[in-house]
Amino acid sequence: MQDDILAIALELSESTRSKIADLDQIMMKTKILTMNARLEAARAGEAGKSFAVVAQEMGAIAGEVNDLSAALQANVTQNASRIREAGEGMAIALRGTRLSDLARNAVEIIDRNLYERSCDVRWWATDSAVVDALEQATPEACAHASSRLGTILRSYTVYLDLWIADRNGRIVATGRPERYRGLAGADVSGADWFRRGRHTATGDDFAVCDVAVEPRLGNAAVAAYSTAIRAGGRADGAPIGVLGIFFDWAPQARAIVDSVSLSAEEREKSQVMLLDSQMRIIACNRREREGQVYPLKPDQPIGHYIAGARLIGYGLTPGYETYRGLGWYGCIESALS
């Protein structure tokens, strides 16, 4: 719509310029006629005096019209420039708003996805097989728990693995022992997900860590969620260990940034990103930028601004239900032209 308005305004401006040019041509012809009339009046002598007066008035009128034409031309030129600037400003503002809305939507989608992960970890920590692996602590109970975790993983394909660790941080069961070997008995007591999960206050609480590479899972990027496994599977039971679940970050996040609703032309000159709270690029449609720190300068939760020849739209995570989010941003950088 704004492009149509701008086009109409500029077309009107060009039409006015053309008419002014036509008027200038008419005035030039009038001046020539006036000059010829004065010459003829001079030749006629006394008989041409009255005609000379008419010719003089015609010249004066032609001069006035010429001055008016010049003033109108200057005014049209000035206003055309203002119309163009206003139109371009309007177009950039609307485009920036669209980019920021799309950026906010991208981070909202990942938040809804991660909210479900926070539900999963709290639910699975109460599973009787998971609790028994720690309370009974027998090889049979641990094998049953591992089988149970494997069943979960066959349905929930967004996870790389699920781990059960005892209160000392020793892994007693995993969901994919055939894929990720040698994890049984591994010490994870120093891992952030374990420490934070162990200190959750109740079974209604969970811990979530920023996206990070997990060496024990083939150096894959994961978002780790954890919560304490409690005695009897009760929300108020004493912590007896920790359940850690590892969300397969890269394919899920990349699917989101790749599916943002940009036209083919927009996508060609745009970069769609998810940024963590430290402005580290944790997903991008230009894969080579992942891991870099992006110089985003937000001054409000959602907005846009111009940086050199680029238009930047961004949106802060609003969280989703009980998931408050981690201070992540959706961000789209696009060339202005």
CSV table of C-alpha atoms in Angstrom, one decimal:
chain,number,residue,atom,x,y,z
A,1,MET,CA,0.0,0.0,0.0
A,2,GLN,CA,2.7,2.5,0.9
A,3,ASP,CA,4.5,1.8,-2.4
A,4,ASP,CA,1.3,2.6,-4.3
A,5,ILE,CA,0.9,5.9,-2.4
A,6,LEU,CA,4.5,6.8,-3.0
A,7,ALA,CA,4.2,5.9,-6.7
A,8,ILE,CA,1.0,8.0,-7.1
A,9,ALA,CA,2.5,11.0,-5.3
A,10,LEU,CA,5.6,10.9,-7.5
A,11,GLU,CA,3.6,10.4,-10.6
A,12,LEU,CA,1.5,13.5,-9.7
A,13,SER,CA,4.7,15.4,-9.1
A,14,GLU,CA,6.2,14.4,-12.5
A,15,SER,CA,2.9,15.3,-14.2
A,16,THR,CA,2.9,18.8,-12.5
A,17,ARG,CA,6.5,19.3,-13.6
A,18,SER,CA,5.5,18.4,-17.2
A,19,LYS,CA,2.6,20.9,-17.2
A,20,ILE,CA,4.9,23.6,-15.8
A,21,ALA,CA,7.3,22.9,-18.6
A,22,ASP,CA,4.4,23.2,-21.1
A,23,LEU,CA,3.4,26.5,-19.5
A,24,ASP,CA,7.0,27.8,-19.8
A,25,GLN,CA,6.9,27.0,-23.5
A,26,ILE,CA,3.6,29.0,-23.9
A,27,MET,CA,5.1,31.9,-22.0
A,28,MET,CA,8.2,31.9,-24.2
A,29,LYS,CA,5.9,32.1,-27.3
A,30,THR,CA,3.9,34.9,-25.7
A,31,LYS,CA,7.1,36.8,-25.0
A,32,ILE,CA,8.2,36.4,-28.7
A,33,LEU,CA,4.7,37.6,-29.8
A,34,THR,CA,4.9,40.5,-27.4
A,35,MET,CA,8.3,41.5,-28.8
A,36,ASN,CA,7.1,41.3,-32.4
A,37,ALA,CA,4.0,43.3,-31.5
A,38,ARG,CA,6.2,46.1,-30.0
A,39,LEU,CA,8.3,46.1,-33.2
A,40,GLU,CA,5.2,46.4,-35.4
A,41,ALA,CA,3.8,49.1,-33.1
A,42,ALA,CA,7.0,51.1,-33.5
A,43,ARG,CA,6.9,50.8,-37.2
A,44,ALA,CA,3.3,52.0,-37.2
A,45,GLY,CA,4.3,55.2,-35.5
A,46,GLU,CA,1.5,57.2,-34.0
A,47,ALA,CA,-1.1,54.8,-35.2
A,48,GLY,CA,0.5,51.9,-33.3
A,49,LYS,CA,0.7,53.6,-29.9
A,50,SER,CA,-2.4,51.9,-28.5
A,51,PHE,CA,-1.2,48.6,-29.8
A,52,ALA,CA,2.2,49.2,-28.1
A,53,VAL,CA,0.3,49.6,-24.7
A,54,VAL,CA,-1.4,46.3,-25.2
A,55,ALA,CA,1.9,44.6,-26.1
A,56,GLN,CA,3.5,46.1,-23.0
A,57,GLU,CA,0.7,44.7,-20.8
A,58,MET,CA,1.0,41.3,-22.4
A,59,GLY,CA,4.8,41.3,-21.6
A,60,ALA,CA,4.1,42.2,-18.0
A,61,ILE,CA,1.5,39.4,-17.7
A,62,ALA,CA,3.9,37.0,-19.3
A,63,GLY,CA,6.6,38.0,-16.8
A,64,GLU,CA,4.2,37.5,-13.9
A,65,VAL,CA,3.2,34.1,-15.2
A,66,ASN,CA,6.8,33.2,-15.7
A,67,ASP,CA,7.6,34.1,-12.0
A,68,LEU,CA,4.7,32.1,-10.8
A,69,SER,CA,5.8,29.1,-12.9
A,70,ALA,CA,9.3,29.3,-11.4
A,71,ALA,CA,7.9,29.5,-7.9
A,72,LEU,CA,5.6,26.5,-8.6
A,73,GLN,CA,8.5,24.6,-10.0
A,74,ALA,CA,10.6,25.1,-6.9
A,75,ASN,CA,7.7,24.2,-4.7
A,76,VAL,CA,7.0,21.0,-6.6
A,77,THR,CA,10.7,20.0,-6.5
A,78,GLN,CA,10.9,20.6,-2.7
A,79,ASN,CA,7.6,18.7,-2.0
A,80,ALA,CA,8.6,15.8,-4.3
A,81,SER,CA,11.8,15.4,-2.3
A,82,ARG,CA,9.8,15.4,0.9
A,83,ILE,CA,7.3,12.9,-0.5
A,84,ARG,CA,10.1,10.6,-1.5
A,85,GLU,CA,11.8,10.9,1.9
A,86,ALA,CA,8.5,10.3,3.8
A,87,GLY,CA,7.6,7.4,1.5
A,88,GLU,CA,11.0,5.8,2.0
A,89,GLY,CA,10.8,6.3,5.7
A,90,MET,CA,7.4,4.8,5.8
A,91,ALA,CA,8.6,1.8,3.8
A,92,ILE,CA,11.5,1.2,6.1
A,93,ALA,CA,9.4,1.6,9.2
A,94,LEU,CA,6.8,-1.0,7.9
A,95,ARG,CA,9.6,-3.3,6.8
A,96,GLY,CA,11.4,-3.0,10.1
A,97,THR,CA,8.1,-3.7,12.0
A,98,ARG,CA,7.6,-6.8,9.9
A,99,LEU,CA,11.1,-8.1,10.5
A,100,SER,CA,10.8,-7.5,14.2
A,101,ASP,CA,7.4,-9.3,14.3
A,102,LEU,CA,8.9,-12.3,12.4
A,103,ALA,CA,12.0,-12.3,14.7
A,104,ARG,CA,9.7,-12.3,17.8
A,105,ASN,CA,7.6,-15.1,16.3
A,106,ALA,CA,10.7,-17.2,15.7
A,107,VAL,CA,11.9,-17.0,19.3
A,108,GLU,CA,8.3,-17.6,20.5
A,109,ILE,CA,8.2,-20.9,18.6
A,110,ILE,CA,11.4,-22.1,20.1
A,111,ASP,CA,10.1,-21.1,23.6
A,112,ARG,CA,6.9,-23.1,23.1
A,113,ASN,CA,9.0,-26.0,22.1
A,114,LEU,CA,11.3,-25.7,25.1
A,115,TYR,CA,8.3,-25.3,27.4
A,116,GLU,CA,7.3,-28.8,26.4
A,117,ARG,CA,10.8,-30.0,27.3
A,118,SER,CA,10.4,-28.5,30.8
A,119,CYS,CA,7.2,-30.5,31.2
A,120,ASP,CA,8.9,-33.7,29.9
A,121,VAL,CA,11.7,-33.7,32.5
A,122,ARG,CA,9.4,-33.1,35.4
A,123,TRP,CA,7.0,-35.8,34.3
A,124,TRP,CA,9.6,-38.5,33.5
A,125,ALA,CA,11.4,-37.9,36.8
A,126,THR,CA,8.4,-39.4,38.6
A,127,ASP,CA,8.3,-42.5,36.4
A,128,SER,CA,8.5,-45.6,38.7
A,129,ALA,CA,11.3,-47.2,36.6
A,130,VAL,CA,13.4,-44.0,36.9
A,131,VAL,CA,12.8,-43.8,40.7
A,132,ASP,CA,13.4,-47.6,41.2
A,133,ALA,CA,16.8,-47.3,39.4
A,134,LEU,CA,18.0,-45.2,42.4
A,135,GLU,CA,15.9,-46.5,45.3
A,136,GLN,CA,16.6,-50.2,44.5
A,137,ALA,CA,20.0,-49.5,42.8
A,138,THR,CA,20.2,-53.1,41.4
A,139,PRO,CA,21.5,-54.0,37.9
A,140,GLU,CA,18.0,-55.2,37.0
A,141,ALA,CA,16.3,-52.0,38.1
A,142,CYS,CA,18.9,-49.9,36.2
A,143,ALA,CA,18.5,-52.1,33.1
A,144,HIS,CA,14.7,-51.7,33.3
A,145,ALA,CA,15.1,-47.9,33.6
A,146,SER,CA,17.4,-47.9,30.6
A,147,SER,CA,14.8,-49.8,28.6
A,148,ARG,CA,12.1,-47.4,29.7
A,149,LEU,CA,14.2,-44.4,28.7
A,150,GLY,CA,14.8,-46.1,25.3
A,151,THR,CA,11.0,-46.4,24.8
A,152,ILE,CA,10.6,-42.7,25.5
A,153,LEU,CA,13.3,-41.8,23.0
A,154,ARG,CA,11.7,-43.8,20.2
A,155,SER,CA,8.6,-41.6,20.6
A,156,TYR,CA,10.3,-38.3,21.4
A,157,THR,CA,12.8,-38.0,18.6
A,158,VAL,CA,13.9,-34.4,19.6
A,159,TYR,CA,16.2,-35.8,22.2
A,160,LEU,CA,19.7,-37.3,21.8
A,161,ASP,CA,19.6,-39.1,25.2
A,162,LEU,CA,18.2,-39.2,28.7
A,163,TRP,CA,20.4,-39.9,31.7
A,164,ILE,CA,19.8,-40.9,35.3
A,165,ALA,CA,22.5,-39.9,37.8
A,166,ASP,CA,22.6,-40.8,41.5
A,167,ARG,CA,23.0,-38.2,44.2
A,168,ASN,CA,26.8,-38.3,43.8
A,169,GLY,CA,26.6,-37.6,40.1
A,170,ARG,CA,27.3,-41.1,38.8
A,171,ILE,CA,25.3,-42.2,35.8
A,172,VAL,CA,23.4,-45.4,36.5
A,173,ALA,CA,21.2,-45.6,33.3
A,174,THR,CA,20.8,-44.0,29.9
A,175,GLY,CA,18.3,-44.3,27.1
A,176,ARG,CA,20.8,-45.1,24.2
A,177,PRO,CA,23.6,-47.2,25.6
A,178,GLU,CA,24.2,-48.8,22.2
A,179,ARG,CA,24.8,-45.4,20.6
A,180,TYR,CA,26.6,-43.5,23.3
A,181,ARG,CA,28.8,-46.1,24.9
A,182,GLY,CA,30.8,-46.1,28.2
A,183,LEU,CA,28.4,-43.7,30.0
A,184,ALA,CA,27.4,-46.1,32.8
A,185,GLY,CA,29.3,-45.0,35.9
A,186,ALA,CA,30.6,-41.8,34.4
A,187,ASP,CA,31.0,-38.9,36.8
A,188,VAL,CA,28.8,-35.9,35.9
A,189,SER,CA,28.8,-34.2,39.3
A,190,GLY,CA,30.6,-31.1,37.9
A,191,ALA,CA,28.1,-30.7,35.1
A,192,ASP,CA,25.9,-27.6,35.3
A,193,TRP,CA,22.7,-29.5,34.5
A,194,PHE,CA,23.4,-32.0,37.3
A,195,ARG,CA,24.3,-29.4,40.0
A,196,ARG,CA,21.3,-27.2,39.1
A,197,GLY,CA,18.9,-30.1,38.8
A,198,ARG,CA,20.0,-31.5,42.2
A,199,HIS,CA,19.2,-28.2,43.9
A,200,THR,CA,15.6,-27.8,42.5
A,201,ALA,CA,13.3,-27.1,45.4
A,202,THR,CA,10.4,-29.4,44.5
A,203,GLY,CA,9.2,-31.8,41.8
A,204,ASP,CA,7.5,-28.8,40.2
A,205,ASP,CA,10.8,-27.1,39.5
A,206,PHE,CA,13.4,-27.7,36.7
A,207,ALA,CA,16.7,-26.3,35.5
A,208,VAL,CA,17.6,-25.4,32.0
A,209,CYS,CA,21.1,-24.6,30.6
A,210,ASP,CA,22.1,-22.4,27.7
A,211,VAL,CA,22.9,-24.3,24.5
A,212,ALA,CA,26.3,-26.0,24.7
A,213,VAL,CA,28.3,-28.7,23.2
A,214,GLU,CA,28.2,-32.0,25.0
A,215,PRO,CA,31.3,-34.1,24.4
A,216,ARG,CA,29.7,-37.3,25.7
A,217,LEU,CA,27.0,-37.0,23.0
A,218,GLY,CA,29.4,-36.7,20.1
A,219,ASN,CA,30.0,-33.0,20.6
A,220,ALA,CA,26.5,-32.2,19.6
A,221,ALA,CA,24.9,-28.9,20.6
A,222,VAL,CA,22.2,-29.6,23.2
A,223,ALA,CA,19.8,-27.7,25.5
A,224,ALA,CA,20.0,-29.7,28.7
A,225,TYR,CA,17.0,-29.8,31.1
A,226,SER,CA,17.1,-31.4,34.5
A,227,THR,CA,15.3,-31.9,37.8
A,228,ALA,CA,15.8,-33.9,40.9
A,229,ILE,CA,14.5,-37.4,41.1
A,230,ARG,CA,12.7,-37.7,44.5
A,231,ALA,CA,12.0,-40.4,46.9
A,232,GLY,CA,8.8,-42.2,46.0
A,233,GLY,CA,8.4,-40.0,43.0
A,234,ARG,CA,6.7,-37.5,45.2
A,235,ALA,CA,7.0,-33.7,44.4
A,236,ASP,CA,8.0,-33.1,48.1
A,237,GLY,CA,10.3,-36.2,48.4
A,238,ALA,CA,14.0,-36.0,49.2
A,239,PRO,CA,16.3,-35.8,46.2
A,240,ILE,CA,17.9,-39.1,45.4
A,241,GLY,CA,19.4,-38.3,42.1
A,242,VAL,CA,18.9,-36.2,38.9
A,243,LEU,CA,17.3,-36.8,35.5
A,244,GLY,CA,19.0,-35.0,32.6
A,245,ILE,CA,17.4,-34.8,29.2
A,246,PHE,CA,19.3,-33.5,26.2
A,247,PHE,CA,17.4,-31.7,23.5
A,248,ASP,CA,18.9,-32.1,20.0
A,249,TRP,CA,19.3,-28.4,19.4
A,250,ALA,CA,20.7,-27.9,15.9
A,251,PRO,CA,18.1,-29.6,13.7
A,252,GLN,CA,15.2,-28.2,15.7
A,253,ALA,CA,16.5,-24.6,15.9
A,254,ARG,CA,17.6,-24.5,12.2
A,255,ALA,CA,14.2,-25.7,11.1
A,256,ILE,CA,12.7,-22.7,12.8
A,257,VAL,CA,15.1,-20.1,11.3
A,258,ASP,CA,14.8,-21.7,7.9
A,259,SER,CA,11.0,-21.6,8.0
A,260,VAL,CA,10.6,-17.9,8.8
A,261,SER,CA,8.1,-16.4,6.3
A,262,LEU,CA,10.4,-14.3,4.0
A,263,SER,CA,10.0,-14.0,0.3
A,264,ALA,CA,12.7,-15.5,-1.9
A,265,GLU,CA,14.2,-12.0,-2.5
A,266,GLU,CA,14.1,-11.2,1.2
A,267,ARG,CA,15.7,-14.5,2.1
A,268,GLU,CA,18.5,-13.9,-0.3
A,269,LYS,CA,19.6,-10.7,1.5
A,270,SER,CA,18.6,-11.6,5.1
A,271,GLN,CA,20.1,-13.5,8.0
A,272,VAL,CA,17.6,-15.0,10.5
A,273,MET,CA,19.2,-15.7,13.9
A,274,LEU,CA,18.4,-16.9,17.4
A,275,LEU,CA,20.7,-15.2,20.0
A,276,ASP,CA,21.3,-16.3,23.6
A,277,SER,CA,21.4,-13.9,26.5
A,278,GLN,CA,25.1,-13.2,25.7
A,279,MET,CA,24.2,-12.3,22.1
A,280,ARG,CA,25.9,-15.5,20.9
A,281,ILE,CA,24.3,-16.8,17.6
A,282,ILE,CA,22.9,-20.2,18.5
A,283,ALA,CA,21.0,-20.7,15.2
A,284,CYS,CA,21.2,-19.0,11.8
A,285,ASN,CA,20.2,-19.6,8.3
A,286,ARG,CA,23.8,-18.8,7.4
A,287,ARG,CA,25.4,-21.7,9.2
A,288,GLU,CA,28.9,-20.2,9.2
A,289,ARG,CA,27.8,-17.5,11.6
A,290,GLU,CA,26.7,-19.8,14.4
A,291,GLY,CA,28.8,-19.4,17.5
A,292,GLN,CA,29.7,-15.8,16.7
A,293,VAL,CA,28.7,-12.9,19.0
A,294,TYR,CA,26.2,-10.6,17.2
A,295,PRO,CA,26.3,-6.8,18.0
A,296,LEU,CA,22.6,-6.4,18.7
A,297,LYS,CA,21.7,-3.1,20.4
A,298,PRO,CA,18.2,-3.5,21.7
A,299,ASP,CA,16.6,-0.6,23.5
A,300,GLN,CA,13.2,-2.3,24.0
A,301,PRO,CA,11.8,-5.8,24.0
A,302,ILE,CA,10.8,-5.6,20.3
A,303,GLY,CA,11.9,-3.1,17.7
A,304,HIS,CA,14.1,-2.4,14.7
A,305,TYR,CA,16.9,0.0,13.8
A,306,ILE,CA,19.3,0.9,10.9
A,307,ALA,CA,22.9,-0.1,11.2
A,308,GLY,CA,24.9,1.2,8.2
A,309,ALA,CA,23.3,-0.4,5.1
A,310,ARG,CA,21.4,-3.0,7.2
A,311,LEU,CA,18.0,-3.0,8.8
A,312,ILE,CA,17.9,-5.0,12.0
A,313,GLY,CA,14.6,-6.4,13.5
A,314,TYR,CA,14.6,-8.1,16.8
A,315,GLY,CA,12.3,-9.5,19.5
A,316,LEU,CA,13.0,-10.7,23.1
A,317,THR,CA,11.7,-14.0,24.2
A,318,PRO,CA,8.4,-13.5,26.1
A,319,GLY,CA,8.5,-16.9,27.6
A,320,TYR,CA,5.6,-19.4,27.5
A,321,GLU,CA,3.3,-20.3,30.4
A,322,THR,CA,5.6,-21.5,33.2
A,323,TYR,CA,8.7,-21.3,31.0
A,324,ARG,CA,10.1,-17.8,31.5
A,325,GLY,CA,12.7,-18.1,28.8
A,326,LEU,CA,16.5,-17.5,29.0
A,327,GLY,CA,16.7,-13.9,27.7
A,328,TRP,CA,17.1,-15.1,24.1
A,329,TYR,CA,16.3,-12.9,21.1
A,330,GLY,CA,15.0,-13.6,17.6
A,331,CYS,CA,16.9,-11.3,15.2
A,332,ILE,CA,16.7,-10.7,11.4
A,333,GLU,CA,19.3,-8.6,9.6
A,334,SER,CA,18.5,-7.5,6.1
A,335,ALA,CA,20.2,-5.3,3.5
A,336,LEU,CA,18.4,-2.0,3.0
A,337,SER,CA,18.5,-2.3,-0.8
